[in-house]
Coordinates of C-alpha atoms and ligand atoms in Angstrom, one line a residue:
M17 CA -21.3 8.2 -2.9
T18 CA -21.1 8.3 0.6
P19 CA -21.1 4.3 1.5
A20 CA -23.4 3.1 4.4
N21 CA -20.0 1.0 5.4
W22 CA -16.6 1.7 4.3
F23 CA -15.4 -1.6 5.0
E24 CA -18.8 -3.4 4.0
Q25 CA -18.6 -1.6 0.6
E26 CA -15.5 -3.5 -0.5
P27 CA -15.8 -6.8 -1.2
A28 CA -12.7 -7.8 -2.4
L29 CA -11.4 -6.1 0.7
Q30 CA -13.3 -8.2 2.8
R31 CA -13.0 -11.6 1.4
L32 CA -8.9 -10.8 1.6
M33 CA -9.3 -9.8 5.3
K34 CA -11.4 -13.0 5.7
R35 CA -8.7 -15.2 4.5
Q36 CA -5.7 -13.6 6.2
L37 CA -7.6 -13.4 9.5
A38 CA -10.0 -16.3 9.9
D39 CA -7.8 -18.3 11.9
A40 CA -5.4 -15.6 13.5
Y41 CA -7.3 -12.5 14.5
P42 CA -11.0 -13.6 13.6
R43 CA -11.9 -10.4 16.2
A44 CA -10.6 -8.0 13.9
L45 CA -13.6 -8.5 11.4
P46 CA -16.2 -7.2 13.5
R47 CA -14.0 -4.4 14.8
L48 CA -13.6 -3.6 11.2
T49 CA -17.4 -3.7 10.5
Q50 CA -18.1 -1.6 13.2
M51 CA -15.2 1.2 12.6
G52 CA -16.2 1.2 8.8
A53 CA -20.1 1.8 9.9
K54 CA -18.8 4.5 12.2
S55 CA -18.0 6.5 9.0
A56 CA -21.5 6.4 7.5
N57 CA -22.9 8.2 10.5
D58 CA -20.5 11.1 11.2
V59 CA -16.9 10.6 9.7
T60 CA -17.7 12.6 6.1
K61 CA -18.5 15.5 7.7
W62 CA -15.6 15.2 10.3
S63 CA -13.3 14.8 7.4
A64 CA -14.3 17.9 5.2
L65 CA -14.3 20.1 8.1
A66 CA -10.9 18.8 9.3
D67 CA -9.8 19.3 5.6
H68 CA -11.4 22.5 4.6
Q69 CA -10.5 24.4 7.9
G70 CA -7.0 23.0 8.6
P71 CA -4.5 23.4 11.4
R72 CA -3.3 26.8 12.6
L73 CA 0.1 27.9 14.4
V74 CA -0.6 29.5 17.7
V75 CA 2.6 31.1 18.5
R76 CA 2.4 32.6 21.8
N77 CA -0.5 33.1 24.4
R78 CA -2.5 36.2 25.1
E79 CA 0.1 37.2 27.7
G80 CA 3.0 36.8 24.9
Q81 CA 4.2 33.6 26.2
R82 CA 5.4 31.3 23.7
I83 CA 3.6 28.2 23.5
D84 CA 4.1 26.8 20.0
D85 CA 0.8 25.3 19.7
I86 CA -1.3 24.1 16.9
E87 CA -5.0 24.3 16.5
Y88 CA -7.3 21.8 15.3
H89 CA -11.0 22.0 14.1
P90 CA -12.9 19.7 16.8
A91 CA -13.5 17.2 13.7
Y92 CA -9.6 16.6 13.6
H93 CA -9.8 15.5 17.5
D94 CA -12.9 13.1 16.5
L95 CA -10.7 11.1 13.7
M96 CA -7.9 11.0 16.0
R97 CA -10.2 9.7 18.7
T98 CA -11.6 7.1 16.5
S99 CA -8.3 6.0 15.0
L100 CA -6.6 5.7 18.6
N101 CA -9.7 3.8 19.8
H102 CA -9.5 1.4 17.1
G103 CA -5.8 0.9 17.5
L104 CA -4.4 2.4 14.3
H105 CA -1.7 3.8 16.3
A106 CA -0.5 0.8 18.3
G107 CA -2.9 -2.4 18.3
P108 CA 0.1 -4.9 17.0
W109 CA 2.4 -3.5 20.0
A110 CA -0.7 -3.4 22.5
D111 CA -2.1 -6.7 21.3
P112 CA 0.9 -8.6 19.7
R113 CA -1.1 -11.8 18.5
P114 CA -0.1 -13.3 14.9
G115 CA -2.3 -11.4 12.2
A116 CA -2.3 -7.9 14.3
H117 CA -0.4 -5.9 11.8
V118 CA -2.5 -7.5 8.9
A119 CA -5.4 -6.4 10.9
R120 CA -4.3 -3.1 11.4
A121 CA -3.4 -2.8 7.9
A122 CA -6.8 -3.0 6.8
K123 CA -8.0 -0.7 9.2
V124 CA -5.8 1.8 7.9
I125 CA -6.8 0.7 4.5
V126 CA -10.4 1.9 5.1
W127 CA -9.9 4.7 7.7
Y128 CA -7.2 6.4 5.3
Q129 CA -10.3 6.7 2.9
V130 CA -12.0 8.8 5.2
D131 CA -9.5 11.3 6.1
A132 CA -5.6 10.8 4.8
G133 CA -4.3 13.8 6.8
H134 CA -4.9 12.6 10.3
I135 CA -3.3 9.3 9.7
C136 CA 0.4 10.8 9.6
P137 CA 0.7 11.2 13.3
V138 CA -1.1 7.8 13.8
S139 CA 1.3 6.1 11.6
M140 CA 4.3 7.8 13.4
T141 CA 2.9 7.0 16.6
Y142 CA 3.0 3.2 15.5
A143 CA 6.1 3.0 13.5
I144 CA 8.2 4.7 16.6
V145 CA 7.7 2.0 18.8
P146 CA 10.2 -0.6 17.1
A147 CA 12.9 2.2 17.2
L148 CA 12.7 2.9 20.9
R149 CA 13.2 -0.7 21.7
H150 CA 17.0 -0.1 20.8
Q151 CA 16.6 1.7 24.4
P152 CA 14.9 -0.5 26.6
D153 CA 14.8 1.4 29.9
V154 CA 13.2 4.4 27.2
A155 CA 10.7 1.8 25.6
S156 CA 9.3 0.8 28.7
T157 CA 8.3 4.1 29.9
W158 CA 7.0 5.3 26.7
E159 CA 5.4 2.0 25.1
P160 CA 2.4 1.7 27.7
M161 CA 1.5 5.7 27.1
I162 CA 1.8 5.0 23.6
C163 CA -0.3 1.7 23.7
S164 CA -3.1 3.8 25.4
S165 CA -6.2 3.8 23.3
T166 CA -7.4 7.3 24.5
Y167 CA -6.6 10.2 22.7
D168 CA -5.6 13.1 24.9
P169 CA -4.4 15.9 22.8
A170 CA -3.7 18.5 25.9
D171 CA -0.3 20.0 25.9
L172 CA 0.8 18.5 29.1
P173 CA 3.7 16.4 30.1
P174 CA 3.4 12.6 29.4
S175 CA 2.9 11.7 32.6
A176 CA -0.2 13.8 33.2
K177 CA -1.8 12.3 30.0
A178 CA -4.0 9.1 29.5
G179 CA -2.4 8.7 26.3
V180 CA 0.6 10.0 23.7
T181 CA 1.5 10.4 20.0
C182 CA 4.3 10.5 18.2
G183 CA 6.3 12.3 15.2
M184 CA 9.7 12.2 13.3
A185 CA 12.0 15.1 12.6
L186 CA 14.9 14.0 10.0
T187 CA 14.6 16.1 6.9
E188 CA 16.9 19.8 7.1
K189 CA 16.8 22.4 4.5
Q190 CA 19.9 21.0 2.5
G191 CA 18.5 17.4 2.6
G192 CA 15.7 14.8 3.4
S193 CA 17.1 11.6 1.8
D194 CA 20.8 12.5 2.5
V195 CA 20.4 12.3 6.1
R196 CA 23.7 12.0 7.2
A197 CA 24.3 15.5 5.9
N198 CA 22.2 16.9 8.8
T199 CA 23.6 19.6 10.5
T200 CA 21.7 19.6 13.8
R201 CA 24.4 19.1 16.8
A202 CA 23.8 17.2 19.9
E203 CA 25.9 17.8 22.8
P204 CA 26.2 15.7 26.2
D205 CA 23.9 17.3 28.8
G206 CA 26.4 17.7 31.5
E207 CA 29.5 15.4 32.3
A208 CA 27.7 12.7 33.9
S209 CA 24.6 12.8 31.6
G210 CA 25.6 9.5 29.9
S211 CA 22.4 9.3 27.6
A212 CA 20.9 12.7 27.7
F213 CA 21.9 15.6 25.3
R214 CA 21.0 18.8 24.1
L215 CA 20.0 19.6 20.7
T216 CA 20.6 22.6 18.6
G217 CA 19.8 23.1 15.0
H218 CA 16.5 23.2 12.7
K219 CA 14.6 20.7 10.9
W220 CA 12.5 21.6 7.7
F221 CA 9.6 19.5 8.4
C222 CA 8.2 18.1 11.0
S223 CA 4.7 16.7 10.7
A224 CA 2.3 16.7 13.7
P225 CA 4.2 19.5 15.6
M226 CA 2.1 19.0 18.5
S227 CA 3.2 15.4 19.4
D228 CA 4.2 14.3 22.7
A229 CA 7.4 13.1 21.3
Y230 CA 9.3 12.9 18.2
L231 CA 12.7 10.9 16.9
M232 CA 15.2 13.2 15.9
L233 CA 18.7 12.5 14.0
A234 CA 21.4 15.0 15.0
Q235 CA 25.4 15.1 15.2
A236 CA 26.6 14.0 18.3
P237 CA 30.2 13.7 19.1
G238 CA 30.2 10.0 17.9
G239 CA 28.6 11.1 15.0
L240 CA 24.8 10.8 13.5
S241 CA 22.7 9.7 16.3
C242 CA 19.0 9.0 17.1
F243 CA 17.3 10.9 20.0
L244 CA 13.8 10.9 21.5
V245 CA 13.0 14.4 22.3
P246 CA 10.0 15.1 24.0
R247 CA 7.2 18.1 24.2
W248 CA 7.9 18.6 27.7
G249 CA 11.4 18.0 29.3
P250 CA 12.1 15.9 32.3
D251 CA 12.0 18.9 34.7
G252 CA 8.2 19.6 33.9
T253 CA 8.8 22.6 31.5
R254 CA 8.2 22.9 28.0
N255 CA 11.2 21.5 25.4
P256 CA 12.3 24.5 23.6
I257 CA 11.1 23.5 20.3
R258 CA 10.1 26.9 18.1
I259 CA 7.4 26.2 15.3
Q260 CA 8.7 28.5 13.0
R261 CA 5.8 27.9 10.4
L262 CA 3.2 25.8 9.0
K263 CA 3.7 24.2 5.5
E264 CA 1.1 25.1 2.7
K265 CA 1.1 21.6 1.1
L266 CA -0.7 20.4 -2.0
G267 CA -2.7 18.0 -0.3
D268 CA -2.6 16.4 3.1
R269 CA -4.2 19.3 4.8
S270 CA -5.7 18.3 7.6
N271 CA -2.3 17.4 9.1
A272 CA 0.2 20.0 10.2
S273 CA 3.5 19.6 9.1
S274 CA 6.1 22.4 10.1
E275 CA 9.4 23.9 10.3
I276 CA 11.0 24.1 13.7
E277 CA 14.2 25.3 15.3
L278 CA 15.7 23.5 18.0
A279 CA 17.1 26.2 20.8
D280 CA 19.2 23.6 23.2
V281 CA 16.3 21.4 23.4
W282 CA 16.7 18.1 25.7
G283 CA 17.0 14.8 24.1
R284 CA 17.9 11.3 25.2
L285 CA 19.8 9.3 23.1
I286 CA 18.3 6.3 21.6
G287 CA 20.6 2.9 20.5
E288 CA 23.9 3.6 20.0
E289 CA 25.8 6.7 19.5
G290 CA 27.0 7.2 16.0
R291 CA 24.2 4.6 14.8
G292 CA 21.1 6.7 14.4
V293 CA 20.3 5.6 10.9
H294 CA 20.3 2.1 12.1
T295 CA 18.3 2.9 14.9
I296 CA 15.6 5.0 13.1
I297 CA 15.6 2.7 10.1
E298 CA 13.3 0.7 12.2
M299 CA 10.5 3.5 12.3
V300 CA 11.1 4.2 8.5
N301 CA 10.2 0.6 7.8
H302 CA 7.0 0.8 9.3
T303 CA 6.0 4.3 8.0
R304 CA 7.0 2.7 4.4
L305 CA 4.2 0.0 5.1
D306 CA 1.8 2.9 5.9
C307 CA 2.6 4.9 2.8
I308 CA 1.7 1.5 0.9
L309 CA -1.5 1.4 2.9
G310 CA -2.0 4.8 2.1
S311 CA -1.6 4.4 -1.7
T312 CA -3.5 1.4 -1.5
S313 CA -6.4 3.1 0.1
I314 CA -6.1 6.0 -2.5
M315 CA -6.6 3.6 -5.7
R316 CA -9.4 1.6 -3.3
Q317 CA -11.5 4.9 -2.9
G318 CA -11.0 5.8 -6.7
V319 CA -12.1 2.6 -7.6
A320 CA -15.5 3.1 -5.5
Q321 CA -16.3 6.3 -6.5
A322 CA -15.7 5.7 -10.3
T323 CA -17.4 2.4 -10.4
W324 CA -20.3 3.6 -8.3
H325 CA -20.7 6.7 -10.9
A326 CA -20.2 4.6 -13.8
A327 CA -23.2 2.3 -12.5
H328 CA -25.7 5.0 -12.2
R329 CA -24.8 7.8 -14.9
A330 CA -26.2 7.3 -18.5
A331 CA -24.6 8.6 -21.7
F332 CA -26.0 8.0 -24.9
G333 CA -28.6 5.9 -23.9
K334 CA -26.7 3.6 -21.6
L335 CA -25.3 3.1 -18.3
L336 CA -21.7 4.2 -18.5
A337 CA -20.5 1.1 -16.8
T338 CA -22.0 -1.0 -19.5
Q339 CA -20.1 0.8 -22.3
P340 CA -17.1 -1.5 -23.3
L341 CA -14.8 1.4 -23.4
M342 CA -15.6 2.8 -19.6
A343 CA -16.1 -0.9 -18.6
N344 CA -12.2 -1.3 -19.9
V345 CA -11.1 1.6 -17.9
L346 CA -13.2 0.4 -14.7
A347 CA -12.1 -3.1 -14.7
D348 CA -8.3 -1.7 -15.0
L349 CA -8.6 0.5 -12.3
A350 CA -10.2 -2.1 -10.1
V351 CA -7.6 -4.7 -10.9
E352 CA -4.7 -2.0 -10.2
A353 CA -6.5 -2.0 -6.7
E354 CA -6.8 -5.1 -5.8
A355 CA -3.1 -6.0 -6.9
A356 CA -2.1 -3.2 -4.6
T357 CA -4.6 -4.6 -1.8
V358 CA -3.0 -8.3 -1.7
S359 CA 0.1 -7.0 -1.9
A360 CA 0.0 -4.4 0.7
L361 CA -1.5 -7.1 3.0
R362 CA 0.8 -9.8 2.1
L363 CA 3.6 -7.4 3.1
A364 CA 1.5 -6.6 6.3
R365 CA 2.0 -10.6 7.2
A366 CA 5.3 -10.3 6.8
F367 CA 5.4 -7.6 9.5
D368 CA 4.0 -9.7 11.7
A369 CA 6.7 -12.5 11.4
G370 CA 8.7 -13.2 14.8
P371 CA 12.5 -13.0 15.0
G372 CA 12.6 -17.1 14.2
D373 CA 10.8 -16.5 10.6
E374 CA 13.6 -15.6 8.6
H375 CA 11.7 -16.1 5.3
E376 CA 9.2 -13.5 6.1
L377 CA 12.0 -11.2 7.6
L378 CA 13.6 -11.3 4.2
L379 CA 10.3 -10.9 2.5
Q380 CA 10.1 -7.7 4.6
R381 CA 13.3 -6.5 3.7
L382 CA 12.9 -6.8 0.2
L383 CA 9.3 -6.1 -0.4
T384 CA 9.0 -3.2 1.3
P385 CA 11.0 -0.5 -0.7
V386 CA 9.4 -2.6 -3.8
V387 CA 5.9 -2.4 -3.0
K388 CA 6.4 0.9 -1.4
Y389 CA 7.7 2.4 -5.0
W390 CA 5.2 1.0 -7.0
A391 CA 1.8 1.4 -4.9
C392 CA 2.9 5.4 -4.9
K393 CA 4.0 5.5 -8.3
R394 CA 0.5 3.9 -9.4
A395 CA -1.5 5.8 -6.8
P396 CA -1.6 9.4 -8.5
V397 CA -2.1 8.3 -12.5
H398 CA -4.8 5.9 -10.9
A399 CA -6.5 9.2 -9.0
A400 CA -6.5 11.1 -12.4
E401 CA -8.1 8.4 -14.1
S402 CA -10.4 8.0 -11.3
L403 CA -11.7 11.6 -11.4
E404 CA -12.0 11.6 -15.0
C405 CA -14.4 8.7 -14.7
L406 CA -17.0 11.5 -13.1
G407 CA -16.4 13.7 -16.1
G408 CA -16.8 17.1 -14.8
N409 CA -18.1 16.5 -11.6
G410 CA -15.0 14.8 -10.8
F411 CA -13.0 18.3 -11.3
V412 CA -15.2 19.7 -8.5
E413 CA -14.5 19.7 -4.7
E414 CA -18.0 18.3 -3.6
S415 CA -17.3 15.0 -5.3
N416 CA -14.2 14.7 -3.3
M417 CA -12.0 13.5 -6.0
P418 CA -9.9 16.3 -6.3
R419 CA -8.7 16.0 -2.7
L420 CA -7.8 12.4 -3.5
F421 CA -5.9 13.5 -6.2
R422 CA -4.2 16.1 -4.6
Q423 CA -3.1 13.7 -1.5
S424 CA -2.0 10.9 -4.0
P425 CA 1.5 12.0 -4.6
V426 CA 2.1 12.5 -1.1
N427 CA 3.3 9.1 0.0
G428 CA 5.8 8.7 -2.8
V429 CA 7.7 12.1 -1.5
W430 CA 7.4 10.9 2.2
E431 CA 9.8 8.1 3.5
G432 CA 12.0 7.8 0.5
S433 CA 11.2 9.6 -2.8
G434 CA 11.4 7.1 -5.8
N435 CA 15.1 6.9 -6.8
V436 CA 16.0 6.7 -3.4
I437 CA 13.8 3.7 -2.6
C438 CA 14.9 1.8 -6.0
L439 CA 18.5 2.7 -4.5
D440 CA 17.2 0.9 -1.3
V441 CA 16.0 -2.3 -3.5
L442 CA 19.7 -2.6 -4.6
R443 CA 20.9 -2.0 -1.3
A444 CA 19.4 -4.9 0.0
L445 CA 20.0 -7.1 -3.2
A446 CA 23.8 -6.7 -2.7
R447 CA 24.1 -6.7 1.2
E448 CA 21.4 -9.5 1.8
P449 CA 21.3 -11.2 -1.3
A450 CA 19.0 -14.4 0.5
T451 CA 16.4 -11.6 0.2
L452 CA 16.3 -12.2 -3.3
D453 CA 16.1 -16.2 -2.7
A454 CA 13.1 -15.5 -0.7
F455 CA 11.6 -13.5 -3.4
W456 CA 11.9 -16.5 -5.9
S457 CA 10.5 -18.8 -3.5
E458 CA 7.7 -16.5 -3.0
V459 CA 6.7 -15.6 -6.2
G460 CA 7.2 -19.2 -6.9
L461 CA 4.4 -20.3 -5.0
A462 CA 2.4 -19.4 -8.2
D463 CA 4.4 -21.9 -10.4
G464 CA 2.5 -23.2 -13.2
G465 CA -0.7 -21.0 -12.6
D466 CA 0.1 -18.5 -15.7
A467 CA 2.5 -19.0 -18.4
R468 CA 2.8 -15.2 -18.8
L469 CA 3.9 -14.9 -15.1
A470 CA 6.5 -18.0 -15.8
R471 CA 7.9 -15.8 -18.6
A472 CA 8.3 -12.6 -16.5
I473 CA 9.7 -14.3 -13.6
D474 CA 12.5 -16.0 -16.0
D475 CA 13.0 -12.6 -17.8
L476 CA 13.5 -10.9 -14.3
H477 CA 16.0 -13.8 -13.4
A478 CA 18.2 -12.7 -16.7
D479 CA 17.9 -9.2 -16.0
L480 CA 18.8 -9.1 -12.2
K481 CA 21.9 -11.2 -12.8
D482 CA 23.4 -8.9 -15.2
Q483 CA 25.0 -6.8 -12.9
A484 CA 26.0 -4.0 -15.6
T485 CA 23.7 -1.0 -14.9
L486 CA 22.3 -1.7 -12.2
E487 CA 21.7 1.7 -11.1
T488 CA 19.9 3.2 -14.3
R489 CA 17.9 0.4 -14.7
A490 CA 16.8 0.5 -11.3
R491 CA 13.1 1.8 -11.6
S492 CA 12.6 -0.6 -14.6
L493 CA 13.7 -3.6 -12.3
V494 CA 11.9 -2.5 -9.4
E495 CA 8.7 -2.2 -10.9
R496 CA 8.7 -5.5 -12.8
M497 CA 9.7 -7.1 -9.6
A498 CA 6.5 -5.5 -8.0
L499 CA 4.3 -6.6 -11.2
V500 CA 5.7 -10.0 -10.6
F501 CA 4.9 -10.3 -6.7
Q502 CA 1.5 -9.2 -7.4
S503 CA 0.8 -11.0 -10.4
S504 CA 2.0 -14.1 -8.2
L505 CA -0.4 -13.3 -5.4
L506 CA -3.7 -12.6 -8.0
V507 CA -2.6 -15.9 -9.5
R508 CA -3.1 -17.7 -6.2
F509 CA -5.6 -15.8 -4.8
A510 CA -7.7 -13.6 -7.1
P511 CA -10.6 -15.0 -9.0
E512 CA -9.2 -16.1 -12.7
A513 CA -10.8 -12.8 -14.3
V514 CA -8.9 -10.3 -12.2
A515 CA -5.5 -12.5 -12.3
D516 CA -6.0 -13.1 -16.1
A517 CA -6.6 -9.3 -16.9
F518 CA -3.5 -8.3 -14.7
C519 CA -1.1 -10.6 -16.4
G520 CA -2.5 -10.2 -19.5
S521 CA -2.1 -6.5 -19.6
R522 CA 0.8 -6.0 -17.1
L523 CA 3.4 -8.6 -17.8
G524 CA 4.7 -7.8 -21.6
G525 CA 1.0 -6.5 -22.9
G526 CA -0.9 -3.5 -22.7
T527 CA 0.3 -0.5 -24.0
A528 CA 4.0 0.6 -23.2
A529 CA 2.8 3.8 -21.4
G530 CA 0.3 1.8 -19.1
T531 CA -2.7 3.8 -19.7
F532 CA -5.6 2.8 -17.9
G533 CA -8.5 1.3 -20.2
T534 CA -6.1 -1.0 -22.1
L535 CA -6.8 -4.6 -21.1
P536 CA -6.8 -7.3 -23.9
V537 CA -10.0 -8.2 -25.7
G538 CA -11.8 -11.0 -23.9
T539 CA -11.0 -9.7 -20.5
D540 CA -13.9 -10.8 -18.0
T541 CA -14.8 -7.2 -17.2
T542 CA -18.4 -8.0 -16.1
S543 CA -17.2 -10.2 -13.0
I544 CA -14.3 -7.7 -12.2
L545 CA -16.9 -5.2 -12.0
E546 CA -19.4 -6.7 -10.0
R547 CA -16.6 -7.7 -7.5
H548 CA -15.3 -4.1 -6.9
T549 CA -18.8 -2.1 -7.4
P550 CA -20.2 -0.7 -4.1
A551 CA -23.5 -1.7 -3.7
Ligands
FAD2 C1 3.6 16.2 3.4 C2 4.9 16.0 4.0 C3 5.5 15.6 5.3 C4 6.7 15.4 5.7 N1 7.1 14.9 6.8 C5 8.1 15.1 7.4 C6 8.2 14.5 8.9 O1 7.2 15.0 9.5 N2 9.4 14.5 9.4 C7 10.9 14.2 8.3 O2 11.6 14.1 8.7 N3 10.4 14.8 6.8 C8 9.1 14.8 6.6 N4 9.0 15.5 5.1 C9 10.0 15.3 4.0 C10 10.3 13.9 3.5 O3 10.4 13.1 4.3 C11 11.5 14.6 2.2 O4 10.7 15.6 1.7 C12 11.8 13.2 1.7 O5 12.7 12.6 2.6 C13 12.9 13.7 0.2 O6 13.8 14.6 1.0 P1 13.9 16.2 0.2 O7 12.7 16.7 0.4 O8 15.1 16.9 0.8 O9 14.3 15.7 -1.3 P2 16.0 15.2 -1.7 O10 16.5 14.4 -0.8 O11 16.7 16.5 -2.3 O12 15.7 14.7 -3.0 C14 15.2 15.3 -4.3 C15 14.8 14.0 -5.4 O13 16.3 13.8 -5.4 C16 15.9 12.3 -5.8 N5 17.5 11.6 -5.1 C17 18.2 11.8 -4.0 N6 18.8 11.1 -4.1 C18 19.3 10.7 -5.0 C19 20.3 9.8 -5.7 N7 21.3 9.2 -5.2 N8 19.9 9.4 -6.8 C20 18.9 9.6 -7.6 N9 18.0 10.5 -7.4 C21 18.0 10.9 -5.9 C22 14.8 11.9 -4.9 O14 14.2 10.7 -4.9 C23 14.0 12.9 -5.1 O15 13.3 12.6 -6.2 C24 7.6 15.2 4.7 C25 7.2 15.8 3.4 C26 6.3 16.0 2.9 C27 6.1 16.1 1.4

C-alpha cells in the first residue's frame, strides 16, 4: 500500500494535530498536507533507491589525495532536500513560535515513514542548536547556517555553502553509554588559544560523517569537554577527520555510520571545560525526542500497512479485517500507535516551553526518557506483528515490511539503550523530585476518567515510594509510568473505544507477555479500525 498522502492517510494524526496546532501554529497543517502529498509522487521511489543503493565511502580521489567523502545515490539527496526545505532540521529554531516543536514532530512522524535513514542527520542538525547555545559566539556563526532551509551537500567550508548539516561523535570502542571513559584527548591549540583545541583519538560510531560539523567529547586538561569540530578548519583546509570504514548495519541503510580517527583535528570548546556531559546533554535530549518520533512513525506505518492489507484480503470467505481474532490484533496495534503518537506530541509540546514554564520543563526532563524507553521497546514487537498481518507477503522485501522491521530496534540502541534510559529516569527522580510532582499533576488531569487508571496511579505511587531495589525494578517502574501517562492522554483526548481498549489491556488487564491481539472481549474494534484504516 502506497498512500496518496502520507499525512492524510492518518485520520488519528490529523485530529491530534488539528487540536494541538489550531491556535498555536495553524500554518503547519497545510504544510504537513503538502509534504505528505509529495511522497505520493516521488518519494517511495527515492526511498527504495536510497536504501538499496546505500552510501559508499570514497577515501581518496583519483590523484590519491585523501578526501574522506561519502557518495550517496541522488535519491538520498532528494530526501534530504525535502526534509530541509520543510524545516525538519531547524524549523523551531528558525521560527520559534509556540507549537513549533509540535509541528516539526508531526512532520518527522510523517516523513520518517518514507525513509528513516536520512532522518538521522536531520535529527542531529536539529538537536545541536541548544547545545551550541552554551557558546553564544559560536552559535551566532553556526545557527544562521543551520537554519537555512537550503540543502547543500557540497564538501566546502561552511562559509561557501548555502546551508549546513551537523552530527555527533561520542561513542568510542570501549563504550558509548559510559562516555566519561572516552580516551580521545584535546590539547589547547597553542598557548594563547583560549578556546581552540586539537583532538586526537578515535570514535567508533559517527553517523552522517559527511556533516559540516560535529559535537564531540574529548578529555581536555580540565576534564571531559564538548567541542565543535568542523569538517573544514578555520584556516580553510580540511580538518584531518579520517573515515576508516562504514558500518554494515541491520537497518538504517540509507544513512552512513562510520568509524573515524581524529588526527590532530581542530575543535572549538563549547561550554565550560570539564563540563562536556552537561553541555552535550541538550543535544542528547533533543535526539531522544526524535528516537520517540521515529519509533512512533514505525508503529504508525505498521498499522497503516496491516489494516489496509486486512481490509482488502480475504481468507476463508471473509475479509481478514472482519474476522474477530484479526480485528483484535489490528485494533491492538492501532491503539498502541495512537498512544505512542499522543504521548510523542504531548512531549514535543513540553519542548516548546519557554524558560519560565516550570511544569513543562519538569515534564520534559522526566518524560523524555520515560517515553523513549517505552516507545522504543514497543516498536520492534509492533513491527513484527504488523509484518505477520501481511502473511508471507510481509516477509518479502517488496512489501517494505522487512525494512520497517530492520529499522525498528535502532532507536532503542541509539541515545541511551533501555537500561541506561531507565537509570536516567531514576536519576531525574532522585535529583529533581519536582519532576515527579509534575508527572502526578499531569496524569491527574485525567482524574475520574477511568477507574483502572485511578488504580494504576495509586499502585504506582506506592511502588515509587518504596526506595529499596529501585534499580532492579527500574524497567518495570518506567514501563508503568509510560503506560499511566499514555492512558491519561487517551482518556482525555481519544475516543472512548481507544481509551477503553488501552486501559483495559495495559493497566492490569491483558496477558502478562503483552502479546498483541489480546484486547478484552467487548472492545469496540470496529470503531478503532475505522479510525486507523487508510482510505
Ligand atoms: C545505527 C547507529 C548509529 C549510531 N550513530 C552514532 C553517532 O552518530 N554518534 C555516536 O556517538 N554514537 C552513535 N551510535 C552509538 C550508540 O549511541 C551506542 O551504541 C549506544 O550509546 C550504546 O553504547 P555501546 O554500544 O558502547 O554499548 P554499551 O555502553 O557497552 O552498553 C551495552 C548494554 O549495556 C547496557 N548498560 C550500560 N550501562 C549499564 C548499567 N550501568 N546498568 C545496566 N545496563 C547497562 C546498555 O543499556 C546496553 O544494553 C550509533 C549506534 C547505532 C546502532
